[in-house]
Short mmCIF file of C-alpha atoms in Angstrom, two decimals:
data_model
loop_
_atom_site.label_atom_id
_atom_site.label_comp_id
_atom_site.label_asym_id
_atom_site.label_seq_id
_atom_site.Cartn_x
_atom_site.Cartn_y
_atom_site.Cartn_z
CA MET A 745 76.94 95.07 124.26
CA PRO A 746 77.73 95.95 120.58
CA ALA A 747 81.46 95.89 121.37
CA LEU A 748 81.18 92.39 122.81
CA VAL A 749 79.33 91.16 119.72
CA ALA A 750 82.03 92.51 117.40
CA ALA A 751 84.78 91.06 119.57
CA ALA A 752 83.04 87.67 119.60
CA LEU A 753 82.82 87.66 115.81
CA SER A 754 86.52 88.46 115.55
CA LEU A 755 87.41 85.69 117.98
CA ALA A 756 85.30 83.19 116.07
CA LEU A 757 86.76 84.06 112.68
CA TYR A 758 90.40 84.16 113.71
CA ALA A 759 90.46 81.20 116.11
CA VAL A 760 91.84 79.20 113.20
CA THR A 761 95.06 81.27 113.30
CA LEU A 762 96.00 79.68 116.64
CA GLY A 763 97.22 76.72 114.59
CA GLY A 764 99.52 78.92 112.53
CA THR A 765 103.28 79.13 112.33
CA PHE A 766 105.99 81.73 111.76
CA ILE A 767 105.68 82.98 108.21
CA TYR A 768 107.22 85.62 105.97
CA ASP A 769 108.64 88.50 108.07
CA ASP A 770 107.69 86.67 111.29
CA LEU A 771 110.84 84.60 110.84
CA TYR A 772 113.21 87.56 110.92
CA ILE A 773 111.44 89.78 113.43
CA ALA A 774 109.55 87.57 115.89
CA ARG A 775 111.67 84.40 115.87
CA ASP A 776 115.25 84.82 114.65
CA ASP A 777 116.14 88.35 115.78
CA PRO A 778 119.20 87.80 118.05
CA ARG A 779 117.97 90.51 120.41
CA LEU A 780 115.13 88.22 121.46
CA ALA A 781 117.52 85.66 122.93
CA SER A 782 118.39 87.36 126.21
CA PRO A 783 116.97 90.14 128.41
CA ASP A 784 120.44 91.68 128.33
CA ARG A 785 119.87 92.50 124.67
CA TRP A 786 116.37 93.92 124.99
CA ARG A 787 117.70 97.42 125.52
CA TYR A 788 118.75 97.43 121.87
CA PHE A 789 115.10 97.46 120.87
CA TRP A 790 115.06 101.00 122.28
CA THR A 791 118.20 102.17 120.52
CA ASP A 792 118.11 100.40 117.16
CA GLN A 793 115.66 99.83 114.35
CA TYR A 794 112.77 97.38 114.37
CA PHE A 795 114.16 95.17 111.61
CA PRO A 796 117.98 95.22 111.68
CA GLU A 797 118.24 94.34 107.99
CA GLY A 798 115.58 96.80 106.86
CA ALA A 799 116.33 99.88 104.80
CA ASP A 800 113.51 101.99 106.21
CA LYS A 801 114.71 102.46 109.82
CA LEU A 802 111.45 101.60 111.54
CA PHE A 803 111.26 102.16 115.30
CA ARG A 804 108.72 100.01 117.16
CA PRO A 805 110.24 99.16 120.54
CA LEU A 806 106.98 98.41 122.32
CA THR A 807 105.96 95.89 119.69
CA SER A 808 109.41 94.32 119.78
CA MET A 809 109.27 94.04 123.56
CA THR A 810 106.10 91.96 123.34
CA TYR A 811 107.94 89.53 121.05
CA ALA A 812 110.88 89.47 123.45
CA LEU A 813 108.72 88.77 126.49
CA GLN A 814 106.94 85.97 124.68
CA ALA A 815 110.13 84.44 123.35
CA TYR A 816 111.55 84.51 126.87
CA THR A 817 108.49 82.97 128.54
CA THR A 818 107.10 80.61 125.90
CA GLY A 819 110.08 79.93 123.63
CA ASP A 820 109.81 79.73 119.86
CA ARG A 821 106.39 78.09 119.81
CA ALA A 822 104.18 79.97 117.38
CA TRP A 823 100.76 79.55 118.96
CA PRO A 824 101.36 81.88 121.96
CA PHE A 825 102.33 84.63 119.52
CA HIS A 826 99.18 84.02 117.52
CA LEU A 827 97.15 83.98 120.73
CA VAL A 828 98.17 87.55 121.53
CA ASN A 829 97.32 88.70 118.00
CA TRP A 830 93.98 86.89 118.24
CA LEU A 831 93.07 88.76 121.42
CA LEU A 832 94.36 92.09 120.13
CA ALA A 833 92.23 91.76 116.98
CA ALA A 834 89.12 91.20 119.09
CA ALA A 835 90.01 94.20 121.25
CA CYS A 836 90.41 96.33 118.12
CA ALA A 837 86.98 95.27 116.85
CA ALA A 838 85.48 96.16 120.22
CA ALA A 839 87.27 99.53 120.23
CA VAL A 840 86.02 100.40 116.75
CA THR A 841 82.49 99.49 117.82
CA GLU A 842 82.58 101.57 120.99
CA PHE A 843 84.18 104.55 119.26
CA SER A 844 81.53 104.47 116.55
CA ARG A 845 78.76 104.09 119.13
CA ARG A 846 79.92 107.13 121.08
CA LEU A 847 80.50 109.14 117.93
CA ALA A 848 77.35 108.30 115.96
CA GLY A 849 75.02 106.03 117.91
CA TRP A 850 74.21 102.41 118.79
CA TRP A 851 73.39 101.03 115.34
CA PRO A 852 76.31 102.68 113.51
CA GLY A 853 78.56 101.30 116.22
CA LEU A 854 77.30 97.74 115.88
CA ILE A 855 77.44 97.76 112.08
CA ALA A 856 80.89 99.35 111.99
CA GLY A 857 82.30 96.88 114.49
CA LEU A 858 80.91 93.83 112.72
CA LEU A 859 82.08 94.98 109.29
CA PHE A 860 85.52 95.74 110.69
CA ALA A 861 85.78 92.35 112.39
CA ALA A 862 84.74 90.44 109.27
CA HIS A 863 86.69 92.28 106.57
CA PRO A 864 89.19 89.99 104.81
CA ILE A 865 91.75 92.74 104.24
CA HIS A 866 92.61 92.49 107.95
CA VAL A 867 93.73 88.86 107.79
CA GLU A 868 97.38 89.70 107.15
CA ALA A 869 97.53 91.93 110.22
CA VAL A 870 96.03 89.22 112.45
CA ALA A 871 97.38 85.96 110.99
CA GLY A 872 100.87 87.37 110.45
CA ILE A 873 102.64 87.74 113.80
CA VAL A 874 104.41 90.93 112.70
CA GLY A 875 100.96 92.39 112.06
CA ARG A 876 100.96 93.02 115.80
CA ALA A 877 102.40 96.46 115.13
CA GLU A 878 99.20 97.33 113.26
CA LEU A 879 97.01 95.82 115.98
CA MET A 880 98.73 97.58 118.86
CA CYS A 881 98.86 100.95 117.12
CA ALA A 882 95.21 100.69 116.10
CA LEU A 883 94.06 99.66 119.56
CA ALA A 884 95.97 102.50 121.22
CA THR A 885 94.81 105.08 118.68
CA ILE A 886 91.14 104.15 118.60
CA GLY A 887 91.15 103.52 122.33
CA GLY A 888 92.50 107.00 122.98
CA LEU A 889 89.91 108.59 120.71
CA THR A 890 87.17 106.59 122.41
CA LEU A 891 88.28 107.86 125.80
CA TYR A 892 87.93 111.41 124.53
CA VAL A 893 84.69 111.38 122.59
CA GLY A 894 81.35 111.61 124.39
CA LYS A 895 82.84 111.92 127.89
CA ARG A 896 83.92 114.72 130.19
CA LEU A 897 87.63 115.05 130.74
CA THR A 898 89.07 114.12 134.11
CA ALA A 899 92.67 113.96 135.26
CA ARG A 900 92.62 110.17 134.96
CA ARG A 901 91.08 110.34 131.51
CA VAL A 902 93.75 112.80 130.37
CA ALA A 903 96.47 110.49 131.71
CA ALA A 904 94.91 107.51 129.93
CA ILE A 905 94.71 109.38 126.62
CA VAL A 906 98.37 110.42 126.90
CA ALA A 907 99.28 106.80 127.68
CA CYS A 908 97.42 105.70 124.55
CA CYS A 909 99.38 108.22 122.51
CA ILE A 910 102.69 106.91 123.86
CA ALA A 911 101.65 103.31 123.19
CA ALA A 912 100.63 104.14 119.63
CA LEU A 913 103.90 105.98 118.99
CA LEU A 914 106.05 103.13 120.24
CA SER A 915 104.04 100.47 118.39
CA LYS A 916 104.10 101.85 114.84
CA GLU A 917 104.88 105.03 112.94
CA GLN A 918 101.21 105.82 112.27
CA GLY A 919 100.95 106.65 115.97
CA ILE A 920 102.62 109.96 115.17
CA PHE A 921 99.25 111.15 113.91
CA PHE A 922 97.39 110.47 117.16
CA PRO A 923 97.61 114.09 118.40
CA LEU A 924 96.50 115.37 115.00
CA LEU A 925 93.50 113.05 115.00
CA LEU A 926 92.54 114.21 118.47
CA ALA A 927 92.95 117.85 117.46
CA MET A 928 90.77 117.32 114.38
CA LEU A 929 88.11 115.62 116.49
CA ALA A 930 88.12 118.44 119.05
CA GLY A 931 87.99 121.09 116.35
CA LEU A 932 85.11 119.43 114.52
CA GLN A 933 83.20 118.98 117.77
CA TRP A 934 83.57 122.69 118.44
CA LEU A 935 82.32 123.39 114.92
CA GLY A 936 79.41 120.99 115.39
CA ARG A 937 78.34 122.51 118.70
CA ARG A 938 77.72 125.81 116.96
CA ARG A 939 74.92 124.21 114.98
CA ASN A 940 73.64 121.01 116.57
CA PRO A 941 74.73 120.08 120.09
CA ALA A 942 73.56 116.47 119.84
CA PRO A 943 75.01 114.46 122.76
CA ALA A 944 75.34 111.34 120.65
CA ALA A 945 77.82 113.01 118.36
CA MET A 946 79.87 115.28 120.62
CA ILE A 947 80.79 116.19 124.14
CA ALA A 948 78.94 118.83 126.08
CA THR A 949 80.01 122.46 125.96
CA PRO A 950 83.16 122.59 128.09
CA ASP A 951 83.23 124.61 131.30
CA LEU A 952 86.33 126.21 132.78
CA SER A 953 87.64 123.00 134.32
CA GLN A 954 87.15 121.16 131.05
CA ARG A 955 89.02 123.84 129.15
CA ARG A 956 91.90 123.63 131.62
CA LEU A 957 92.08 119.88 131.31
CA GLY A 958 91.92 120.26 127.54
CA VAL A 959 94.90 122.60 127.62
CA ILE A 960 96.80 120.19 129.87
CA LEU A 961 96.02 117.34 127.49
CA ALA A 962 97.20 119.36 124.50
CA MET A 963 100.44 120.35 126.25
CA CYS A 964 101.13 116.76 127.30
CA LEU A 965 100.65 115.52 123.75
CA VAL A 966 102.93 118.24 122.38
CA TYR A 967 105.64 117.27 124.86
CA VAL A 968 105.23 113.58 124.05
CA ILE A 969 105.53 114.15 120.30
CA ALA A 970 108.47 116.53 120.72
CA GLY A 971 110.21 114.06 123.01
CA TYR A 972 109.60 111.24 120.56
CA PHE A 973 111.09 113.12 117.63
CA PHE A 974 114.04 114.36 119.68
CA TYR A 975 114.87 110.87 120.95
CA ARG A 976 114.20 109.21 117.63
CA GLU A 977 116.43 111.63 115.74
CA ALA A 978 119.21 111.14 118.27
CA ILE A 979 119.31 107.35 117.94
CA LEU A 980 117.75 106.63 114.55
CA PRO A 981 117.39 109.59 112.17
CA LEU A 982 114.07 109.80 110.38
CA ALA A 983 115.79 110.53 107.06
CA TRP A 984 117.03 107.49 105.17
CA ASP A 985 118.15 106.70 101.65
CA ARG A 986 115.18 105.55 99.55
CA ALA A 987 117.62 104.10 97.03
CA LEU A 988 118.20 101.26 99.50
CA ILE A 989 114.65 99.98 98.98
CA GLU A 990 114.55 96.82 96.92
CA TRP A 991 112.74 97.05 93.60
CA GLY A 992 111.17 93.67 94.30
CA LEU A 993 109.40 95.11 97.34
CA ASN A 994 108.57 98.58 96.09
CA PRO A 995 109.11 99.14 92.37
CA MET A 996 108.26 102.82 92.84
CA VAL A 997 111.97 103.34 93.53
CA ALA A 998 112.24 103.18 89.73
CA SER A 999 109.35 105.60 89.12
CA THR A 1000 110.39 108.83 87.43
CA GLY A 1001 108.74 111.96 86.11
CA ALA A 1002 104.95 112.03 86.22
CA ASP A 1003 104.79 108.37 87.24
CA ARG A 1004 106.32 109.24 90.62
CA TRP A 1005 103.25 111.33 91.45
CA LEU A 1006 100.59 109.40 89.53
CA MET A 1007 101.45 105.94 90.84
CA PRO A 1008 99.97 106.67 94.29
CA LEU A 1009 96.60 107.00 92.54
CA VAL A 1010 97.13 103.55 91.04
CA ILE A 1011 97.89 102.21 94.51
CA LEU A 1012 94.79 103.93 95.92
CA GLY A 1013 92.70 102.28 93.23
CA ARG A 1014 94.15 98.91 94.19
CA TYR A 1015 93.38 99.45 97.86
CA ALA A 1016 89.83 100.52 97.01
CA ALA A 1017 89.32 97.32 95.05
CA LEU A 1018 90.64 95.22 97.93
CA LEU A 1019 88.27 96.97 100.32
CA LEU A 1020 85.21 96.62 98.10
CA TRP A 1021 85.89 93.20 96.58
CA PRO A 1022 88.70 91.30 98.38
CA ARG A 1023 88.66 88.27 96.12
CA THR A 1024 92.41 87.97 95.46
CA LEU A 1025 94.54 88.68 98.51
CA SER A 1026 98.31 88.37 98.73
CA VAL A 1027 101.27 88.94 101.01
CA ASP A 1028 103.09 90.79 98.22
CA TYR A 1029 102.30 93.19 95.38
CA GLY A 1030 105.86 94.19 94.47
CA ALA A 1031 107.98 93.87 91.32
CA GLU A 1032 105.79 93.88 88.20
CA VAL A 1033 102.51 93.07 89.97
CA ILE A 1034 101.82 96.81 90.13
CA GLY A 1035 104.99 98.08 88.50
CA SER A 1036 106.66 101.47 88.53
CA SER A 1037 104.64 103.26 85.84
CA VAL A 1038 100.97 103.88 85.18
CA ARG A 1039 99.41 101.23 82.96
CA TRP A 1040 96.73 103.24 81.23
CA SER A 1041 94.94 100.15 79.95
CA GLU A 1042 94.23 99.00 83.52
CA PRO A 1043 91.43 100.52 85.65
CA TRP A 1044 93.37 101.23 88.85
CA PHE A 1045 94.45 104.80 88.09
CA TYR A 1046 90.91 105.82 87.16
CA VAL A 1047 89.50 104.12 90.25
CA GLY A 1048 92.00 106.05 92.37
CA VAL A 1049 90.94 109.34 90.78
CA MET A 1050 87.28 108.57 91.47
CA VAL A 1051 88.08 107.74 95.10
CA VAL A 1052 89.83 111.09 95.53
CA ILE A 1053 86.95 112.99 93.94
CA GLY A 1054 84.37 111.11 96.00
CA SER A 1055 86.30 111.70 99.22
CA VAL A 1056 86.60 115.43 98.56
CA VAL A 1057 82.88 115.71 97.79
CA LEU A 1058 81.99 113.78 100.95
CA LEU A 1059 84.30 115.91 103.08
CA VAL A 1060 83.05 119.23 101.70
CA ARG A 1061 79.44 118.16 102.09
CA SER A 1062 79.93 117.00 105.67
CA LEU A 1063 81.80 120.17 106.62
CA ARG A 1064 79.07 122.36 105.15
CA ARG A 1065 76.48 120.43 107.15
CA ARG A 1066 78.77 120.32 110.18
CA ASP A 1067 78.36 116.58 110.22
CA VAL A 1068 81.05 115.79 112.78
CA PRO A 1069 81.15 111.97 112.54
CA VAL A 1070 81.36 111.86 108.74
CA ALA A 1071 83.82 114.75 108.45
CA PHE A 1072 86.12 113.34 111.11
CA CYS A 1073 86.16 109.78 109.78
CA THR A 1074 86.79 111.01 106.24
CA LEU A 1075 89.71 113.14 107.39
CA ALA A 1076 91.08 110.42 109.67
CA ALA A 1077 90.99 107.74 106.98
CA GLY A 1078 92.64 110.08 104.49
CA GLN A 1079 95.32 111.18 106.94
CA LEU A 1080 96.25 107.67 108.03
CA TYR A 1081 96.18 106.33 104.50
CA GLY A 1082 98.35 109.20 103.27
CA VAL A 1083 101.36 108.09 105.28
CA VAL A 1084 101.36 104.64 103.61
CA SER A 1085 100.35 105.84 100.14
CA ASN A 1086 103.90 106.39 98.82
CA LEU A 1087 102.85 109.93 97.91
CA PRO A 1088 104.72 112.15 100.39
CA SER A 1089 107.67 109.74 100.47
CA ILE A 1090 108.38 106.23 99.27
CA ILE A 1091 108.05 103.57 101.96
CA GLY A 1092 109.41 100.03 102.18
CA THR A 1093 106.55 98.39 100.28
CA ILE A 1094 104.34 99.49 97.42
CA LEU A 1095 101.16 97.98 98.86
CA ALA A 1096 100.38 95.77 101.85
CA GLU A 1097 96.97 94.75 103.10
CA ARG A 1098 98.04 95.11 106.73
CA LEU A 1099 98.70 98.83 106.19
CA MET A 1100 94.96 99.40 105.78
CA PHE A 1101 94.11 98.02 109.22
CA LEU A 1102 93.92 101.37 111.01
CA PRO A 1103 92.62 103.53 108.11
CA SER A 1104 89.87 100.99 107.42
CA ALA A 1105 88.55 101.39 110.96
CA PHE A 1106 87.29 104.84 110.08
CA LEU A 1107 85.95 103.60 106.76
CA ALA A 1108 83.97 101.00 108.71
CA VAL A 1109 82.52 103.78 110.87
CA LEU A 1110 81.53 105.67 107.73
CA ALA A 1111 79.86 102.54 106.40
CA GLY A 1112 77.98 102.08 109.65
CA ILE A 1113 76.77 105.68 109.59
CA GLY A 1114 75.77 105.51 105.93
CA ILE A 1115 73.83 102.26 106.27
CA THR A 1116 72.03 103.48 109.40
CA ARG A 1117 71.00 106.73 107.78
CA PHE A 1118 69.83 104.93 104.67
CA ALA A 1119 67.71 102.57 106.76
CA ALA A 1120 66.02 105.44 108.58
CA GLY A 1121 63.99 106.37 105.51
CA SER A 1122 61.32 103.65 105.44
CA MET A 1123 60.56 100.04 106.31
CA ALA A 1124 61.59 98.95 102.81
CA ARG A 1125 64.95 100.64 103.27
CA ARG A 1126 65.40 98.94 106.63
CA ARG A 1127 64.82 95.55 105.08
CA THR A 1128 67.28 96.38 102.31
CA ALA A 1129 69.85 97.55 104.84
CA VAL A 1130 69.46 94.41 106.96
CA ILE A 1131 69.84 92.16 103.93
CA ALA A 1132 72.87 94.13 102.75
CA VAL A 1133 74.61 94.01 106.13
CA LEU A 1134 73.93 90.31 106.62
CA SER A 1135 75.14 89.55 103.10
CA LEU A 1136 78.33 91.55 103.61
CA LEU A 1137 78.98 89.84 106.93
CA LEU A 1138 78.37 86.39 105.49
CA LEU A 1139 80.60 86.91 102.46
CA GLY A 1140 83.27 88.74 104.44
CA SER A 1141 83.33 86.13 107.20
CA LEU A 1142 83.62 83.28 104.72
CA ARG A 1143 86.49 84.95 102.87
CA THR A 1144 88.22 85.93 106.11
CA TYR A 1145 88.01 82.42 107.55
CA THR A 1146 89.25 80.65 104.43
CA TYR A 1147 92.09 83.10 103.87
CA ALA A 1148 93.12 83.01 107.54
CA LEU A 1149 93.17 79.21 107.37
CA ARG A 1150 95.54 79.37 104.40
CA TRP A 1151 98.06 81.27 106.53
CA ASN A 1152 98.61 78.08 108.53
CA ASP A 1153 100.22 76.50 105.44
CA PRO A 1154 103.03 78.73 104.10
CA LEU A 1155 103.48 76.77 100.87
CA ALA A 1156 99.77 76.96 100.03
CA LEU A 1157 99.68 80.65 100.94
CA TYR A 1158 102.55 81.52 98.63
CA ALA A 1159 101.60 79.14 95.84
CA VAL A 1160 97.99 80.33 95.53
CA ALA A 1161 99.07 83.97 95.66
CA LEU A 1162 101.74 83.28 93.03
CA GLN A 1163 99.13 81.84 90.68
CA GLU A 1164 97.15 85.06 91.05
CA HIS A 1165 100.21 87.36 90.92
CA PRO A 1166 102.81 85.53 88.79
CA LYS A 1167 105.05 88.59 88.45
CA SER A 1168 105.83 88.84 92.17
CA VAL A 1169 109.46 88.14 93.08
CA GLN A 1170 108.69 87.80 96.79
CA LEU A 1171 106.07 85.13 96.17
CA HIS A 1172 108.54 83.21 94.03
CA ARG A 1173 111.03 83.45 96.86
CA GLY A 1174 108.42 82.23 99.33
CA VAL A 1175 107.54 79.14 97.30
CA PHE A 1176 111.24 78.52 96.61
CA ALA A 1177 112.06 78.66 100.34
CA GLN A 1178 109.32 76.16 101.16
CA TYR A 1179 110.51 73.72 98.51
CA ALA A 1180 114.10 74.19 99.66
CA SER A 1181 113.18 73.48 103.29
CA GLN A 1182 111.66 70.19 102.12
CA GLY A 1183 114.65 69.28 99.95
CA ARG A 1184 112.58 69.51 96.76
CA TRP A 1185 115.34 71.17 94.77
CA THR A 1186 114.12 70.24 91.29
CA GLU A 1187 110.80 71.97 91.96
CA ALA A 1188 112.64 74.83 93.63
CA ARG A 1189 114.73 75.32 90.50
CA GLN A 1190 111.58 75.45 88.37
CA ILE A 1191 110.30 78.24 90.60
CA GLY A 1192 113.62 80.03 90.18
CA GLU A 1193 113.35 79.77 86.40
CA SER A 1194 109.81 81.13 86.62
CA CYS A 1195 111.15 84.05 88.65
CA VAL A 1196 113.79 84.78 85.99
CA ALA A 1197 111.06 84.84 83.36
CA ALA A 1198 108.93 87.17 85.50
CA ALA A 1199 111.78 89.50 86.51
CA PRO A 1200 114.77 89.01 84.16
CA ASN A 1201 116.34 92.29 85.22
CA TYR A 1202 116.36 91.52 88.94
CA TRP A 1203 119.41 89.87 90.46
CA ARG A 1204 117.52 87.83 93.06
CA SER A 1205 115.90 85.81 90.29
CA TYR A 1206 119.30 84.43 89.28
CA VAL A 1207 120.33 83.77 92.87
CA LEU A 1208 117.31 81.49 93.28
CA VAL A 1209 118.22 79.37 90.26
CA ALA A 1210 121.89 79.27 91.23
CA SER A 1211 121.02 78.17 94.77
CA ALA A 1212 119.03 75.23 93.42
CA ASP A 1213 121.77 74.34 90.93
CA ILE A 1214 124.33 74.16 93.72
CA GLU A 1215 122.18 71.75 95.71
CA LEU A 1216 121.55 69.68 92.57
CA GLY A 1217 125.28 69.48 91.88
CA HIS A 1218 125.35 71.80 88.87
CA ILE A 1219 128.15 73.96 90.25
CA GLN A 1220 129.45 75.33 86.96
CA ARG A 1221 125.98 76.32 85.79
CA ALA A 1222 125.37 78.06 89.11
CA ARG A 1223 128.58 80.06 88.79
CA GLU A 1224 127.71 81.04 85.23
CA LEU A 1225 124.35 82.36 86.41
CA LEU A 1226 125.93 84.33 89.22
CA GLN A 1227 128.55 85.74 86.86
CA TYR A 1228 125.80 86.84 84.49
CA ALA A 1229 123.93 88.50 87.34
CA LYS A 1230 127.14 90.21 88.48
CA ASP A 1231 127.92 91.47 84.96
CA HIS A 1232 124.45 92.88 84.42
CA HIS A 1233 123.07 93.70 87.89
CA TYR A 1234 126.07 94.36 90.12
CA ASN A 1235 125.36 95.46 93.70
CA ASN A 1236 126.69 94.78 97.19
CA GLU A 1237 123.80 92.50 98.15
CA LEU A 1238 124.44 90.32 95.11
CA ILE A 1239 128.09 89.99 96.06
CA GLY A 1240 127.04 89.01 99.58
CA ALA A 1241 124.69 86.35 98.20
CA TRP A 1242 127.45 85.09 95.91
CA MET A 1243 129.83 84.75 98.85
CA GLN A 1244 127.23 82.78 100.79
CA LEU A 1245 126.70 80.42 97.87
CA GLU A 1246 130.44 79.92 97.42
CA GLY A 1247 130.56 78.99 101.09
CA ARG A 1248 127.79 76.47 100.50
CA ILE A 1249 129.77 74.96 97.59
CA GLU A 1250 132.78 74.48 99.86
CA GLU A 1251 130.57 72.93 102.51
CA LEU A 1252 129.08 70.44 100.03
CA ASN A 1253 132.57 69.61 98.75
CA GLY A 1254 133.80 68.89 102.27
CA GLY A 1255 135.88 72.03 102.59
CA PRO A 1256 135.60 74.79 105.19
CA ALA A 1257 132.17 76.40 105.21
CA THR A 1258 133.55 79.91 105.16
CA ARG A 1259 132.76 82.83 102.97
CA PRO A 1260 135.43 83.53 100.39
CA THR A 1261 136.86 87.00 100.08
CA GLU A 1262 136.51 89.04 96.92
#
């Protein structure tokens, strides 16, 4: 019953996304990828990277296959793609609820599921079609953990858990941590049984058959992970050149010295703020929105430090008390966040709300446990807890609905976010592209000039202005801008953009629309 309630809330909040379109990365991955065009090309999803133009060599063949099947059966209409995301989001909310219920009890499960369903930070993962990778990985991961916790192992259950692991691995890179999460859960349950064998929080003491099935499960997961890494390394090596990351997407490529290791605390502080008070949400936080060095006058670094200290205190306290649910969820959230934190290695983006979809599931469980335990003290505490939960759900639902609705209008989405984050290059590009698609080149040029002012040392800023100048007939001015960008910010991508624009000039002049050679 609690799982159905959480799923229903998710369905109600995100029904508005069914009227959405292809937006941002959806265009390149779920609509225009040439591999989607024919079943003969689908095999390349299993031998090449997720985004052909990406620098980070992502491998998500299962997610890509869902796009391919939909493109083949329903064409390039957006609503069927959003329909699948809509249903997956509801399934994720139900899975979080059921996992929390089995781990900690009925009330923690209900509260966790509702908070998870209503949190605005999840909008990007649901309203953006490419957020399906987050949804599928989260559903497989939490589903597999739910199958394990609170139930006796059977051969079918072992097979289902292994299948969840495979699905998570092939949906998104965070799936790599599924076996580790399961191992942590099993280890903490063993630790908890030594003190308090409460059935609501852990499985019964395993007999011989259970131990055998546990060994089989562990061996299967080891083979799956080993096979994944072996195959992945053979077709798409895990190592890749971080220098290929664009500064506009992740300015940490320019971080040096102490900033390289302190900036992840700044990012953590930003994520914490988005989780606690998601007032300003955006599809991009790159360029100078966060920057490449610690800004000591801003609060984010200090917030990040406090989050780390608080997490360590909570973990130590829960381990000392052998509090399995709290210890596991703290470790799980930290582990899953760590891979997207830019701490161990720099990833393709400095911060993205969708990346918190899976880690926040365990934070929601922690919130459910904390609120339930607080309410157990007295009637006054129960009233306070009820008011707090209802208030959070009301505010979260309102913000989620209004932000999800904005995703149906790309220009409004980019323009509002740009007002809140005027130093983002990607948001400038988004607004520019919308104006360009409508033939509003004068306004597009103004956006390009704004981008130059926000990021004068970034070559894409000049390409935007030059593109508008070409369409407005100011060919010489466009070439002067491109020459300036070439003289000061030379790189292969700039030369490619220049060649494309020269081809556009020839096309407008009635000549052959071909790219000139250098």
